[in-house]
Amino acid sequence: MPKGKKKGKYESELQEKFEEKVLETIDALSARSNAARAAALVALRSAFQRRYLTPMLMGQRLTLADHVTRALRRGKDGERRAAASLAPILALQIGEEGTEEFMSVVRPALLAAAMDKTASLESRTECCSALAILCYLLEEDLTEVIEVMKTFESIFRGRQREGVWSRSGGGRLPRGSRGRLGAAASRLCAWRREVL
């Protein structure tokens, strides 16, 4: 067998094995454990960063959107962060045909998770970043972009009213506010990206 055919066959076998692993990982999103679901979301993100899998995802679009939405709404902190970081990459992998449907399902969950004051700052920050990336790359409807910008503004103004920006005695930040400042700064950056 010529060398070129051997290499092509080997690459197609690798692609098939990779796709099988991705399908197994998608099945793992139904696990009972939060940690297992979060690990599956992280593994999917890693897989989608490595290879273009749009043809394989044709039949999985709704399933994946449902899993991401469920993780954002009901998941614990690690699962929410993993789902938010997966959302932009998944939207790009889904392709043009399914992007609008994906956005209509996932965007409300991201908005709700970003506004959830009971969630950790890290997961809220990840949701804001995902929203900014999704709007920047994929959103064509200006009213949706403006809605996201207003959400960022309300989050930012809420943090400002809580006194996160003010310095207390001696020019030092209040205890525990460094993380809040970082989270608020990333939300402000995401908001600024939308404005520009």
PDB file of C-alpha atoms in Angstrom:
ATOM      1  CA  MET A   1       0.000   0.000   0.000  1.00  0.00           C
ATOM      2  CA  PRO A   2       1.446   3.444  -0.934  1.00  0.00           C
ATOM      3  CA  LYS A   3       2.527   5.704   1.888  1.00  0.00           C
ATOM      4  CA  GLY A   4      -0.125   8.389   1.162  1.00  0.00           C
ATOM      5  CA  LYS A   5      -3.023   5.927   1.368  1.00  0.00           C
ATOM      6  CA  LYS A   6      -1.647   4.459   4.584  1.00  0.00           C
ATOM      7  CA  LYS A   7      -1.430   7.901   6.149  1.00  0.00           C
ATOM      8  CA  GLY A   8      -4.964   8.809   5.011  1.00  0.00           C
ATOM      9  CA  LYS A   9      -6.359   5.587   6.441  1.00  0.00           C
ATOM     10  CA  TYR A  10      -4.544   6.168   9.730  1.00  0.00           C
ATOM     11  CA  GLU A  11      -5.893   9.735   9.964  1.00  0.00           C
ATOM     12  CA  SER A  12      -9.463   8.614   9.258  1.00  0.00           C
ATOM     13  CA  GLU A  13      -9.162   5.946  11.968  1.00  0.00           C
ATOM     14  CA  LEU A  14      -7.917   8.583  14.399  1.00  0.00           C
ATOM     15  CA  GLN A  15     -10.810  10.858  13.459  1.00  0.00           C
ATOM     16  CA  GLU A  16     -13.315   8.037  14.030  1.00  0.00           C
ATOM     17  CA  LYS A  17     -11.828   7.226  17.444  1.00  0.00           C
ATOM     18  CA  PHE A  18     -11.869  10.909  18.359  1.00  0.00           C
ATOM     19  CA  GLU A  19     -15.526  11.239  17.352  1.00  0.00           C
ATOM     20  CA  GLU A  20     -16.411   8.121  19.372  1.00  0.00           C
ATOM     21  CA  LYS A  21     -14.737   9.650  22.425  1.00  0.00           C
ATOM     22  CA  VAL A  22     -16.647  12.894  21.907  1.00  0.00           C
ATOM     23  CA  LEU A  23     -19.942  10.983  21.693  1.00  0.00           C
ATOM     24  CA  GLU A  24     -19.058   9.127  24.909  1.00  0.00           C
ATOM     25  CA  THR A  25     -18.319  12.462  26.553  1.00  0.00           C
ATOM     26  CA  ILE A  26     -21.681  13.821  25.397  1.00  0.00           C
ATOM     27  CA  ASP A  27     -23.313  10.769  26.995  1.00  0.00           C
ATOM     28  CA  ALA A  28     -21.386  11.525  30.210  1.00  0.00           C
ATOM     29  CA  LEU A  29     -23.242  14.847  30.442  1.00  0.00           C
ATOM     30  CA  SER A  30     -26.178  12.827  31.796  1.00  0.00           C
ATOM     31  CA  ALA A  31     -24.186  11.557  34.788  1.00  0.00           C
ATOM     32  CA  ARG A  32     -25.681  11.919  38.253  1.00  0.00           C
ATOM     33  CA  SER A  33     -22.623  13.542  39.795  1.00  0.00           C
ATOM     34  CA  ASN A  34     -22.016  17.280  39.408  1.00  0.00           C
ATOM     35  CA  ALA A  35     -18.285  16.657  39.239  1.00  0.00           C
ATOM     36  CA  ALA A  36     -18.695  14.095  36.442  1.00  0.00           C
ATOM     37  CA  ARG A  37     -20.881  16.463  34.416  1.00  0.00           C
ATOM     38  CA  ALA A  38     -18.433  19.330  34.957  1.00  0.00           C
ATOM     39  CA  ALA A  39     -15.546  17.092  33.850  1.00  0.00           C
ATOM     40  CA  ALA A  40     -17.506  16.098  30.733  1.00  0.00           C
ATOM     41  CA  LEU A  41     -18.164  19.771  29.900  1.00  0.00           C
ATOM     42  CA  VAL A  42     -14.461  20.574  30.294  1.00  0.00           C
ATOM     43  CA  ALA A  43     -13.513  17.555  28.150  1.00  0.00           C
ATOM     44  CA  LEU A  44     -15.923  18.669  25.414  1.00  0.00           C
ATOM     45  CA  ARG A  45     -14.469  22.154  25.456  1.00  0.00           C
ATOM     46  CA  SER A  46     -11.002  20.693  25.068  1.00  0.00           C
ATOM     47  CA  ALA A  47     -12.126  18.424  22.216  1.00  0.00           C
ATOM     48  CA  PHE A  48     -13.862  21.273  20.377  1.00  0.00           C
ATOM     49  CA  GLN A  49     -10.743  23.398  20.708  1.00  0.00           C
ATOM     50  CA  ARG A  50      -8.680  20.684  19.038  1.00  0.00           C
ATOM     51  CA  ARG A  51     -10.838  19.707  16.074  1.00  0.00           C
ATOM     52  CA  TYR A  52     -13.617  20.977  13.886  1.00  0.00           C
ATOM     53  CA  LEU A  53     -16.548  18.609  14.433  1.00  0.00           C
ATOM     54  CA  THR A  54     -19.522  20.425  12.903  1.00  0.00           C
ATOM     55  CA  PRO A  55     -20.686  17.531  10.663  1.00  0.00           C
ATOM     56  CA  MET A  56     -20.703  15.146  13.615  1.00  0.00           C
ATOM     57  CA  LEU A  57     -22.713  17.572  15.767  1.00  0.00           C
ATOM     58  CA  MET A  58     -25.638  17.893  13.340  1.00  0.00           C
ATOM     59  CA  GLY A  59     -27.779  15.485  15.342  1.00  0.00           C
ATOM     60  CA  GLN A  60     -26.467  16.590  18.732  1.00  0.00           C
ATOM     61  CA  ARG A  61     -27.245  20.327  18.631  1.00  0.00           C
ATOM     62  CA  LEU A  62     -30.396  20.307  20.738  1.00  0.00           C
ATOM     63  CA  THR A  63     -28.995  17.763  23.174  1.00  0.00           C
ATOM     64  CA  LEU A  64     -25.891  19.856  23.766  1.00  0.00           C
ATOM     65  CA  ALA A  65     -27.871  23.089  24.100  1.00  0.00           C
ATOM     66  CA  ASP A  66     -30.123  21.373  26.634  1.00  0.00           C
ATOM     67  CA  HIS A  67     -27.162  20.084  28.673  1.00  0.00           C
ATOM     68  CA  VAL A  68     -25.451  23.483  28.697  1.00  0.00           C
ATOM     69  CA  THR A  69     -28.687  25.221  29.697  1.00  0.00           C
ATOM     70  CA  ARG A  70     -29.397  22.698  32.441  1.00  0.00           C
ATOM     71  CA  ALA A  71     -25.865  23.064  33.812  1.00  0.00           C
ATOM     72  CA  LEU A  72     -26.187  26.852  33.847  1.00  0.00           C
ATOM     73  CA  ARG A  73     -29.559  26.794  35.596  1.00  0.00           C
ATOM     74  CA  ARG A  74     -29.244  23.894  38.028  1.00  0.00           C
ATOM     75  CA  GLY A  75     -25.572  23.057  38.225  1.00  0.00           C
ATOM     76  CA  LYS A  76     -23.239  23.885  41.048  1.00  0.00           C
ATOM     77  CA  ASP A  77     -20.392  26.321  40.702  1.00  0.00           C
ATOM     78  CA  GLY A  78     -17.868  24.196  38.791  1.00  0.00           C
ATOM     79  CA  GLU A  79     -20.510  22.890  36.421  1.00  0.00           C
ATOM     80  CA  ARG A  80     -21.782  26.417  35.718  1.00  0.00           C
ATOM     81  CA  ARG A  81     -18.294  27.694  34.963  1.00  0.00           C
ATOM     82  CA  ALA A  82     -17.590  24.743  32.669  1.00  0.00           C
ATOM     83  CA  ALA A  83     -20.899  25.200  30.819  1.00  0.00           C
ATOM     84  CA  ALA A  84     -20.315  28.938  30.391  1.00  0.00           C
ATOM     85  CA  SER A  85     -16.811  28.401  29.026  1.00  0.00           C
ATOM     86  CA  LEU A  86     -18.094  25.726  26.632  1.00  0.00           C
ATOM     87  CA  ALA A  87     -20.971  27.817  25.227  1.00  0.00           C
ATOM     88  CA  PRO A  88     -19.005  30.084  22.808  1.00  0.00           C
ATOM     89  CA  ILE A  89     -16.880  27.243  21.428  1.00  0.00           C
ATOM     90  CA  LEU A  90     -19.930  25.044  21.045  1.00  0.00           C
ATOM     91  CA  ALA A  91     -21.814  27.803  19.221  1.00  0.00           C
ATOM     92  CA  LEU A  92     -18.960  28.058  16.732  1.00  0.00           C
ATOM     93  CA  GLN A  93     -18.797  24.279  16.322  1.00  0.00           C
ATOM     94  CA  ILE A  94     -22.530  23.973  15.719  1.00  0.00           C
ATOM     95  CA  GLY A  95     -22.242  26.006  12.561  1.00  0.00           C
ATOM     96  CA  GLU A  96     -24.368  28.653  10.923  1.00  0.00           C
ATOM     97  CA  GLU A  97     -27.510  26.562  10.577  1.00  0.00           C
ATOM     98  CA  GLY A  98     -27.957  25.869  14.279  1.00  0.00           C
ATOM     99  CA  THR A  99     -26.401  28.934  15.864  1.00  0.00           C
ATOM    100  CA  GLU A 100     -29.574  31.005  16.104  1.00  0.00           C
ATOM    101  CA  GLU A 101     -31.474  28.176  17.764  1.00  0.00           C
ATOM    102  CA  PHE A 102     -28.563  27.507  20.131  1.00  0.00           C
ATOM    103  CA  MET A 103     -28.354  31.183  21.082  1.00  0.00           C
ATOM    104  CA  SER A 104     -32.091  31.403  21.738  1.00  0.00           C
ATOM    105  CA  VAL A 105     -31.844  28.495  24.187  1.00  0.00           C
ATOM    106  CA  VAL A 106     -28.517  29.242  25.892  1.00  0.00           C
ATOM    107  CA  ARG A 107     -28.503  33.067  26.082  1.00  0.00           C
ATOM    108  CA  PRO A 108     -31.374  33.316  28.616  1.00  0.00           C
ATOM    109  CA  ALA A 109     -29.661  30.757  30.857  1.00  0.00           C
ATOM    110  CA  LEU A 110     -26.364  32.658  30.647  1.00  0.00           C
ATOM    111  CA  LEU A 111     -28.137  35.928  31.461  1.00  0.00           C
ATOM    112  CA  ALA A 112     -29.893  34.363  34.452  1.00  0.00           C
ATOM    113  CA  ALA A 113     -26.659  32.804  35.737  1.00  0.00           C
ATOM    114  CA  ALA A 114     -24.787  36.100  35.320  1.00  0.00           C
ATOM    115  CA  MET A 115     -27.451  37.910  37.366  1.00  0.00           C
ATOM    116  CA  ASP A 116     -27.680  35.216  40.074  1.00  0.00           C
ATOM    117  CA  LYS A 117     -26.328  36.827  43.241  1.00  0.00           C
ATOM    118  CA  THR A 118     -26.150  33.465  45.013  1.00  0.00           C
ATOM    119  CA  ALA A 119     -23.633  32.130  42.476  1.00  0.00           C
ATOM    120  CA  SER A 120     -19.909  32.573  42.975  1.00  0.00           C
ATOM    121  CA  LEU A 121     -18.151  35.527  41.427  1.00  0.00           C
ATOM    122  CA  GLU A 122     -16.100  33.185  39.266  1.00  0.00           C
ATOM    123  CA  SER A 123     -19.121  31.540  37.670  1.00  0.00           C
ATOM    124  CA  ARG A 124     -20.873  34.892  37.174  1.00  0.00           C
ATOM    125  CA  THR A 125     -17.705  36.256  35.583  1.00  0.00           C
ATOM    126  CA  GLU A 126     -17.452  33.254  33.244  1.00  0.00           C
ATOM    127  CA  CYS A 127     -21.097  33.733  32.226  1.00  0.00           C
ATOM    128  CA  CYS A 128     -20.484  37.416  31.458  1.00  0.00           C
ATOM    129  CA  SER A 129     -17.432  36.577  29.381  1.00  0.00           C
ATOM    130  CA  ALA A 130     -19.349  33.905  27.466  1.00  0.00           C
ATOM    131  CA  LEU A 131     -22.198  36.334  26.779  1.00  0.00           C
ATOM    132  CA  ALA A 132     -19.780  38.957  25.506  1.00  0.00           C
ATOM    133  CA  ILE A 133     -18.029  36.500  23.194  1.00  0.00           C
ATOM    134  CA  LEU A 134     -21.312  35.095  21.875  1.00  0.00           C
ATOM    135  CA  CYS A 135     -22.686  38.561  21.161  1.00  0.00           C
ATOM    136  CA  TYR A 136     -19.458  39.750  19.579  1.00  0.00           C
ATOM    137  CA  LEU A 137     -19.063  36.743  17.299  1.00  0.00           C
ATOM    138  CA  LEU A 138     -22.567  35.605  16.495  1.00  0.00           C
ATOM    139  CA  GLU A 139     -25.290  38.079  17.351  1.00  0.00           C
ATOM    140  CA  GLU A 140     -26.784  39.978  14.436  1.00  0.00           C
ATOM    141  CA  ASP A 141     -29.825  41.378  16.248  1.00  0.00           C
ATOM    142  CA  LEU A 142     -28.882  44.714  17.799  1.00  0.00           C
ATOM    143  CA  THR A 143     -31.715  44.541  20.335  1.00  0.00           C
ATOM    144  CA  GLU A 144     -30.207  41.356  21.791  1.00  0.00           C
ATOM    145  CA  VAL A 145     -26.783  42.999  22.017  1.00  0.00           C
ATOM    146  CA  ILE A 146     -28.320  45.999  23.776  1.00  0.00           C
ATOM    147  CA  GLU A 147     -30.117  43.681  26.222  1.00  0.00           C
ATOM    148  CA  VAL A 148     -26.808  42.025  27.112  1.00  0.00           C
ATOM    149  CA  MET A 149     -25.129  45.424  27.465  1.00  0.00           C
ATOM    150  CA  LYS A 150     -27.891  46.563  29.837  1.00  0.00           C
ATOM    151  CA  THR A 151     -27.378  43.409  31.872  1.00  0.00           C
ATOM    152  CA  PHE A 152     -23.663  44.127  32.146  1.00  0.00           C
ATOM    153  CA  GLU A 153     -24.440  47.705  33.109  1.00  0.00           C
ATOM    154  CA  SER A 154     -26.856  46.633  35.855  1.00  0.00           C
ATOM    155  CA  ILE A 155     -24.326  44.143  37.245  1.00  0.00           C
ATOM    156  CA  PHE A 156     -21.607  46.772  37.173  1.00  0.00           C
ATOM    157  CA  ARG A 157     -23.792  49.453  38.762  1.00  0.00           C
ATOM    158  CA  GLY A 158     -24.959  46.994  41.414  1.00  0.00           C
ATOM    159  CA  ARG A 159     -21.354  46.298  42.364  1.00  0.00           C
ATOM    160  CA  GLN A 160     -20.613  50.003  42.387  1.00  0.00           C
ATOM    161  CA  ARG A 161     -23.526  50.666  44.787  1.00  0.00           C
ATOM    162  CA  GLU A 162     -22.359  47.881  47.091  1.00  0.00           C
ATOM    163  CA  GLY A 163     -19.152  49.815  47.634  1.00  0.00           C
ATOM    164  CA  VAL A 164     -16.809  47.441  45.874  1.00  0.00           C
ATOM    165  CA  TRP A 165     -15.009  50.375  44.267  1.00  0.00           C
ATOM    166  CA  SER A 166     -14.568  52.504  47.381  1.00  0.00           C
ATOM    167  CA  ARG A 167     -11.494  52.239  49.525  1.00  0.00           C
ATOM    168  CA  SER A 168     -11.885  51.940  53.266  1.00  0.00           C
ATOM    169  CA  GLY A 169      -9.614  53.300  55.977  1.00  0.00           C
ATOM    170  CA  GLY A 170      -5.920  53.597  55.219  1.00  0.00           C
ATOM    171  CA  GLY A 171      -6.217  53.250  51.460  1.00  0.00           C
ATOM    172  CA  ARG A 172      -6.694  49.483  51.646  1.00  0.00           C
ATOM    173  CA  LEU A 173      -9.495  47.513  50.088  1.00  0.00           C
ATOM    174  CA  PRO A 174     -12.097  45.970  52.397  1.00  0.00           C
ATOM    175  CA  ARG A 175     -11.592  42.289  53.238  1.00  0.00           C
ATOM    176  CA  GLY A 176     -12.689  39.866  50.556  1.00  0.00           C
ATOM    177  CA  SER A 177     -13.139  42.521  47.895  1.00  0.00           C
ATOM    178  CA  ARG A 178     -10.144  41.661  45.709  1.00  0.00           C
ATOM    179  CA  GLY A 179     -12.060  38.804  44.059  1.00  0.00           C
ATOM    180  CA  ARG A 180     -15.071  41.048  43.637  1.00  0.00           C
ATOM    181  CA  LEU A 181     -12.932  43.695  41.981  1.00  0.00           C
ATOM    182  CA  GLY A 182     -11.529  41.157  39.523  1.00  0.00           C
ATOM    183  CA  ALA A 183     -14.981  39.837  38.705  1.00  0.00           C
ATOM    184  CA  ALA A 184     -16.399  43.329  38.289  1.00  0.00           C
ATOM    185  CA  ALA A 185     -13.434  44.322  36.119  1.00  0.00           C
ATOM    186  CA  SER A 186     -13.974  41.368  33.785  1.00  0.00           C
ATOM    187  CA  ARG A 187     -17.684  42.171  33.523  1.00  0.00           C
ATOM    188  CA  LEU A 188     -16.796  45.764  32.753  1.00  0.00           C
ATOM    189  CA  CYS A 189     -14.314  44.573  30.106  1.00  0.00           C
ATOM    190  CA  ALA A 190     -16.991  42.378  28.545  1.00  0.00           C
ATOM    191  CA  TRP A 191     -19.419  45.297  28.632  1.00  0.00           C
ATOM    192  CA  ARG A 192     -16.817  47.556  27.034  1.00  0.00           C
ATOM    193  CA  ARG A 193     -16.186  45.007  24.254  1.00  0.00           C
ATOM    194  CA  GLU A 194     -19.880  45.142  23.446  1.00  0.00           C
ATOM    195  CA  VAL A 195     -19.875  48.944  23.297  1.00  0.00           C
ATOM    196  CA  LEU A 196     -16.887  49.045  20.958  1.00  0.00           C
TER     197      LEU A 196
END
